[in-house]
Coordinates of C-alpha atoms and ligand atoms in Angstrom, one line a residue:
X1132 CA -126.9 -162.1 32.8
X1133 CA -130.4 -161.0 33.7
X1134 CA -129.6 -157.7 32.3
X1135 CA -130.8 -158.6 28.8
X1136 CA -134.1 -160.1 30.1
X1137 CA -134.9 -156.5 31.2
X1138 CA -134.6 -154.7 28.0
X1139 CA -137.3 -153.5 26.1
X1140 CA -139.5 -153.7 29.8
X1141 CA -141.1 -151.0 31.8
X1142 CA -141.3 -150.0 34.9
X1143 CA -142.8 -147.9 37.6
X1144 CA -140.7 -146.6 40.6
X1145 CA -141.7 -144.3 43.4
X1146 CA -140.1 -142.1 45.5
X1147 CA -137.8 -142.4 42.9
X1148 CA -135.7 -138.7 43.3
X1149 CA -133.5 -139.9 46.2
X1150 CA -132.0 -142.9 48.0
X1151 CA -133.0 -145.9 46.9
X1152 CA -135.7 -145.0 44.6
X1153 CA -133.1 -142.8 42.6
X1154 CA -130.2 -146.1 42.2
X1155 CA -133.2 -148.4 41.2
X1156 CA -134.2 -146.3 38.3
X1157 CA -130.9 -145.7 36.9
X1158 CA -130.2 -149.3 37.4
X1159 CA -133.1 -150.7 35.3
X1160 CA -132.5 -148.1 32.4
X1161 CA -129.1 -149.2 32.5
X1162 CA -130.3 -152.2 32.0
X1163 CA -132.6 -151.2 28.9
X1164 CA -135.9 -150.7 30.9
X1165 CA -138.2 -148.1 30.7
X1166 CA -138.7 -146.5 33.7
X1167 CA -141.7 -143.9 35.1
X1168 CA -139.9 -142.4 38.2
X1169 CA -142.5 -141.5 40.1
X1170 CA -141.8 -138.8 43.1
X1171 CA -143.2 -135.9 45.0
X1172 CA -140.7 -133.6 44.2
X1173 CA -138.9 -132.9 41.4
X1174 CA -135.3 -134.7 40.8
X1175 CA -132.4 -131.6 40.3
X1176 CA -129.8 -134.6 39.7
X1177 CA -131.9 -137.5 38.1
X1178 CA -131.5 -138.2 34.5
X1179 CA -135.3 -136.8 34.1
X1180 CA -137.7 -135.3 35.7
X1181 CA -140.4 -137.5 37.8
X1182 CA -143.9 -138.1 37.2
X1183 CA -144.8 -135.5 40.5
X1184 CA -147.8 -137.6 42.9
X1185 CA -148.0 -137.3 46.6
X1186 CA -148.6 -140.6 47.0
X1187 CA -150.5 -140.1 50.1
X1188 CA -153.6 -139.9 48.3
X1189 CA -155.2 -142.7 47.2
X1190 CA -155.9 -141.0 43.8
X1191 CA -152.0 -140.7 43.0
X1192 CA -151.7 -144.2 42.4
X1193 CA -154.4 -144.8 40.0
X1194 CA -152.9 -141.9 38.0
X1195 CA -148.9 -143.0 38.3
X1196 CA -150.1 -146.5 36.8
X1197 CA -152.2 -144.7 34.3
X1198 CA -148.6 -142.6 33.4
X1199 CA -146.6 -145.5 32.8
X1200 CA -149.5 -147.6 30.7
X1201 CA -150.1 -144.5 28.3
X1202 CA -146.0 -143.3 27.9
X1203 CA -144.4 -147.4 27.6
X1204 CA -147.9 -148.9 26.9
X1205 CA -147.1 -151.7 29.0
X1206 CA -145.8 -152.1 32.8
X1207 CA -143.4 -155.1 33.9
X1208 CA -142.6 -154.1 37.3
X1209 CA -143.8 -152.4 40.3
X1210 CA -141.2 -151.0 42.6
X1211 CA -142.9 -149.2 45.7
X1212 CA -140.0 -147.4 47.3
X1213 CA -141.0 -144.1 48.4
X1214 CA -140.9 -143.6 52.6
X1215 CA -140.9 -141.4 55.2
X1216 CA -139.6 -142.2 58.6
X1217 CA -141.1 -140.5 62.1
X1218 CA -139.2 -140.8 65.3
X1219 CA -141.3 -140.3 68.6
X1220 CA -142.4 -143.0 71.9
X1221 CA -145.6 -143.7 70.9
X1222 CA -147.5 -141.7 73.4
X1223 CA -146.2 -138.3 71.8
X1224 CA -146.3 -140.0 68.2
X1225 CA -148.8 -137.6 66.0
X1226 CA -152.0 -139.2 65.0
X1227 CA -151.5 -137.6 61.9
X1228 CA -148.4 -138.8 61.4
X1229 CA -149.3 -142.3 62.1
X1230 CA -151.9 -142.0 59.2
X1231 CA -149.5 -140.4 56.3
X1232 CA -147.0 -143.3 57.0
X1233 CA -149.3 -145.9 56.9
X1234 CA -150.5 -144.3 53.8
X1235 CA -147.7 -143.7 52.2
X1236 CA -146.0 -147.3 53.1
X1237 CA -148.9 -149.7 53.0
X1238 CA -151.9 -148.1 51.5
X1239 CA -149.8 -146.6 48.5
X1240 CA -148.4 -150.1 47.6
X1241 CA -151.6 -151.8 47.9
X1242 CA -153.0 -149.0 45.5
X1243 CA -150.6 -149.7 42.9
X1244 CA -151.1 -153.3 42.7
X1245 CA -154.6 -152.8 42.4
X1246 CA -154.2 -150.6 39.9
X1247 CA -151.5 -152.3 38.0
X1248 CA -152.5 -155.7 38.2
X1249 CA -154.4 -156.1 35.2
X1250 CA -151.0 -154.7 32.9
X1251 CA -148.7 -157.3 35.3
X1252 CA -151.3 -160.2 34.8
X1253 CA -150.6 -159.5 30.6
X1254 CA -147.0 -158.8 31.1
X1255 CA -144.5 -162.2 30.6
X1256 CA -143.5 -162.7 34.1
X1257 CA -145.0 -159.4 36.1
X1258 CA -142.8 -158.6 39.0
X1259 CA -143.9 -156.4 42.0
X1260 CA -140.6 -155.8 44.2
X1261 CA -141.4 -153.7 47.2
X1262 CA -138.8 -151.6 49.2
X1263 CA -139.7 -152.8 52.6
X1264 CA -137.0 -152.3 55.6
X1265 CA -135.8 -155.1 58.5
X1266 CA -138.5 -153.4 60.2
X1267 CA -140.6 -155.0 58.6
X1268 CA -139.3 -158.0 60.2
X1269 CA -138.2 -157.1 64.2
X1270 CA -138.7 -153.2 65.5
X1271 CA -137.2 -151.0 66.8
X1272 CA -138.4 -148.6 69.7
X1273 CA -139.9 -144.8 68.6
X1274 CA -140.9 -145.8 65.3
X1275 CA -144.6 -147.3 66.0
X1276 CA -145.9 -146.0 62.7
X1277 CA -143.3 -147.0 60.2
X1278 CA -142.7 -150.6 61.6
X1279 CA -145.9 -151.3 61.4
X1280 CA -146.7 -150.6 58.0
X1281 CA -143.4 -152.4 56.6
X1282 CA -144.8 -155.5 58.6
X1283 CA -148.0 -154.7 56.8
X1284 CA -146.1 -154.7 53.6
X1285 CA -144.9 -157.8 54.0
X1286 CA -148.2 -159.2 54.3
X1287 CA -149.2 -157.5 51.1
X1288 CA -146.6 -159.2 49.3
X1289 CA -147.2 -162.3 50.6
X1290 CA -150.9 -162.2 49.3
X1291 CA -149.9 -160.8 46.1
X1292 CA -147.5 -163.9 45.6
X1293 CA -150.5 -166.4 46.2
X1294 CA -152.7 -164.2 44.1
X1295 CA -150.2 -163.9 41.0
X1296 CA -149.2 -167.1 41.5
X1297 CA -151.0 -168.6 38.4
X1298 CA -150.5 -165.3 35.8
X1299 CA -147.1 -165.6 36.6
X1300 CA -146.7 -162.8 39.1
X1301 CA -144.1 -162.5 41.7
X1302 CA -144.0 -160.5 44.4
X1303 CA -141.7 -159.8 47.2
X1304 CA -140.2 -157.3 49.9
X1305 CA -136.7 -156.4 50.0
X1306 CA -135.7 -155.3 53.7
X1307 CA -132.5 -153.6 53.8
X1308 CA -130.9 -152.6 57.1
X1309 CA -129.6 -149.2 56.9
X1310 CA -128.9 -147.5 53.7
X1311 CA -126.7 -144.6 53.1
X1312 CA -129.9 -142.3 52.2
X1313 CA -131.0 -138.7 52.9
X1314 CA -133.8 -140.7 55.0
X1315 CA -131.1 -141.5 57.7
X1316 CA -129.2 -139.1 57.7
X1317 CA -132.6 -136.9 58.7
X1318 CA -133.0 -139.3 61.7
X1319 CA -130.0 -138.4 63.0
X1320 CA -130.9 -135.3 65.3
X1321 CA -134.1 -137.1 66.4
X1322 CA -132.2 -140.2 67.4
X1323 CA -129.8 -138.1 69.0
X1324 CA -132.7 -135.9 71.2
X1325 CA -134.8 -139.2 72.0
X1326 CA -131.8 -141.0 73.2
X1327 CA -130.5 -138.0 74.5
X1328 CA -127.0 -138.4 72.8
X1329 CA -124.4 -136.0 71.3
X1330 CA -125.1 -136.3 66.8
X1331 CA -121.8 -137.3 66.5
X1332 CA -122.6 -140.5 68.6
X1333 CA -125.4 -141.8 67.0
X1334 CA -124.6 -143.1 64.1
X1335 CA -122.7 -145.3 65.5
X1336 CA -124.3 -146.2 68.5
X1337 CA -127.7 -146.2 67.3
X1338 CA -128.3 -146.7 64.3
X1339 CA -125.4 -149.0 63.6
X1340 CA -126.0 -150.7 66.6
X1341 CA -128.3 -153.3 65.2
X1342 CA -126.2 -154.5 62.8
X1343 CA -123.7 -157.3 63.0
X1344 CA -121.5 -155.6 60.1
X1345 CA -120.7 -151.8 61.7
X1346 CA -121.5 -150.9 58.0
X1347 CA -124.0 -148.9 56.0
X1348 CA -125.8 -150.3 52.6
X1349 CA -125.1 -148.5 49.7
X1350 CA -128.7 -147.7 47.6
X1351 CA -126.9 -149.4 44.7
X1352 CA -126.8 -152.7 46.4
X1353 CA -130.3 -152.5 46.8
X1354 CA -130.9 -151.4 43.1
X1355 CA -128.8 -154.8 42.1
X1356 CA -130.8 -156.8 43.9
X1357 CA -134.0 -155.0 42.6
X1358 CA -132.9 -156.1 38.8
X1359 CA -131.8 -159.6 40.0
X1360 CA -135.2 -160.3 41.4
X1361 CA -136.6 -158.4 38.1
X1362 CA -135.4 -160.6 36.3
X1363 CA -135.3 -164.2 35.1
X1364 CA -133.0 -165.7 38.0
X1365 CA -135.2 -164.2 40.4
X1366 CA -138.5 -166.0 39.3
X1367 CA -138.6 -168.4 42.4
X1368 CA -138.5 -165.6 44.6
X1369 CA -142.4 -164.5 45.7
X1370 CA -144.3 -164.4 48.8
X1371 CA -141.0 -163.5 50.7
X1372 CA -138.8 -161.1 52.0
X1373 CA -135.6 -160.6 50.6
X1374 CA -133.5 -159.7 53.7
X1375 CA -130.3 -157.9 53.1
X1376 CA -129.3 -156.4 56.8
X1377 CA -125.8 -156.8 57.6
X1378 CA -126.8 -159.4 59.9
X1379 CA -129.4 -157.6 62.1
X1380 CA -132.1 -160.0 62.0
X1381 CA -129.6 -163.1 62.9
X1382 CA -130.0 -162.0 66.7
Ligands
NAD2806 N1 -132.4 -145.6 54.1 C1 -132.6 -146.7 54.8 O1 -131.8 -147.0 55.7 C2 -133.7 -147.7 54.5 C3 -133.6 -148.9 55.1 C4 -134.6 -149.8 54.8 C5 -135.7 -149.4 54.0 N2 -135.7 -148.2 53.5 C6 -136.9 -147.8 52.7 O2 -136.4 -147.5 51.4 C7 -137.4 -146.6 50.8 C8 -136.6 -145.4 50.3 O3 -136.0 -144.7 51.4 P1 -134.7 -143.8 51.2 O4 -133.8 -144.1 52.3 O5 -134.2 -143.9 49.8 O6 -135.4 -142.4 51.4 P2 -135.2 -140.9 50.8 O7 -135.7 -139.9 51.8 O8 -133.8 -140.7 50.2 O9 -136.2 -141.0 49.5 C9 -137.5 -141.2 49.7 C10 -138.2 -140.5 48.5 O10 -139.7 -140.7 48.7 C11 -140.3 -139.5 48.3 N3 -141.6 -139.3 48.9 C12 -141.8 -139.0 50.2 N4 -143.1 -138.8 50.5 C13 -143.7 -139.0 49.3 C14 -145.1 -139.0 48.9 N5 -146.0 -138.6 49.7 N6 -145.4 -139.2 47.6 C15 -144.4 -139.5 46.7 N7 -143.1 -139.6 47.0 C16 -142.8 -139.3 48.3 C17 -139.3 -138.4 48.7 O11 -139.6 -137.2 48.0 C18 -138.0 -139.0 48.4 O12 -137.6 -138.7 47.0 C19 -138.4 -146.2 51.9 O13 -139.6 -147.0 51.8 C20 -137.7 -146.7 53.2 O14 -138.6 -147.0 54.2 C21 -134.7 -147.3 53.7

């Protein structure tokens, strides 16, 4: 239904040659969008390839939103996916660590607002749907620098939201549990030494342990609810996360 409300729109997702990032972009030009897939590296199986930023630095964002404005001439929606995930206790956790993730989560989102803003305040209904995480809502131990720049995010959203409230703006943070991604499946020798488990247990008793459901996400069930908030059903949403975490946050 929402599909044809897309058409004709563009868009701007990062981190956008993996995961998440890679399902949302095919899922908004399957539904007729035009989308700037926006990545540090490039994408061997994407349908393109991405617009290459490290998005690290702040100067990356101005230039992504300047991509998308001069190839569509216009920019609908705002999806900032891209992530990195660093597992440590937080007296071994590398300061410099600490600062690309809180760089790459929170600082490059708030960039691309900034930057976009003006091209969402002329768009008909601007949407800004961040990839946030349930740890952006409850954490998780080992994981001081990512947790707290999701819950950062969600406080960006939630200002955005008040802020675009009267040009018609929404924003919000969808915080999936765990996704079958690349980025898990990274984790899983980490988790495995810091918990000092065999691999083969961890998935199950780790990273599956928070959930109610035993079950990983698929990235396109996140993409799905990416172009449901993108579009015209999902107007009421702003200011809010969008919590989709096989029941993890119920405890
Ligand atoms: N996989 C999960 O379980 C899960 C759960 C909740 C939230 N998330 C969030 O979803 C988002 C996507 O995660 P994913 O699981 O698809 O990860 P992924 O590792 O599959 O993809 C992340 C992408 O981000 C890109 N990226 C990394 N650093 C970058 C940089 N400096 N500049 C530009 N691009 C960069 C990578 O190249 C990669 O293509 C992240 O924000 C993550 O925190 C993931």
């Amino acid at each position: 239904m929402s599909d044809q409300h897309l058409a004709g729109r563009a868009a701007l997702v990062t981190g956008a040659a993996s995961g998440i990032g890679r399902a949302v972009a095919a899922r908004l030009e399957d539904a007729g969008m035009s989308v700037l897939a926006v990545d540090l590296q490039p994408d061997p199986d994407g349908p393109g390839s991405p617009f290459q930023a490290n998005l690290i630095e702040p100067a990356a964002n101005a230039a992504a939103v300047a991509a998308a404005l001069a190839r569509f001439g216009r920019l609908d929606l705002v999806v900032p996916n891209a992530g990195v995930q660093h597992v440590a206790p937080v007296e071994e956790f590398p300061e410099e660590r600490w600062q690309s993730i809180v760089a790459l989560l929170l600082t490059s989102p708030f960039l691309l607002a900034k930057h976009a803003w003006p091209a969402l305040r002329e768009a008909d209904s601007g949407r800004f749907v961040a990839i946030a995480s349930v740890h952006g809502l409850v954490a998780s131990p080992f994981k001081a620098a990512y947790v707290s720049a999701k819950h950062g995010l969600i406080g960006l959203i939630k200002t955005l939201a008040l802020e675009g409230a009267d040009a018609g703006i929404t924003a919000v943070a969808v915080c999936p549990g765990y996704v079958r991604t690349p980025l898990v499946e990274k984790q899983i020798a980490d988790q495995a030494r810091v918990h000092g488990l065999p691999e083969e247990d961890v998935l199950e008793q780790v990273i599956l342990a928070p959930h109610a459901v035993k079950q990983l996400i698929e990235p396109a069930e996140v993409a799905d609810v990416v172009a449901f908030l993108a579009g015209p059903s999902g107007r009421a949403f702003t200011g809010v996360p969008v919590t989709m975490d096989q029941g993890w946050s119920a405890r």
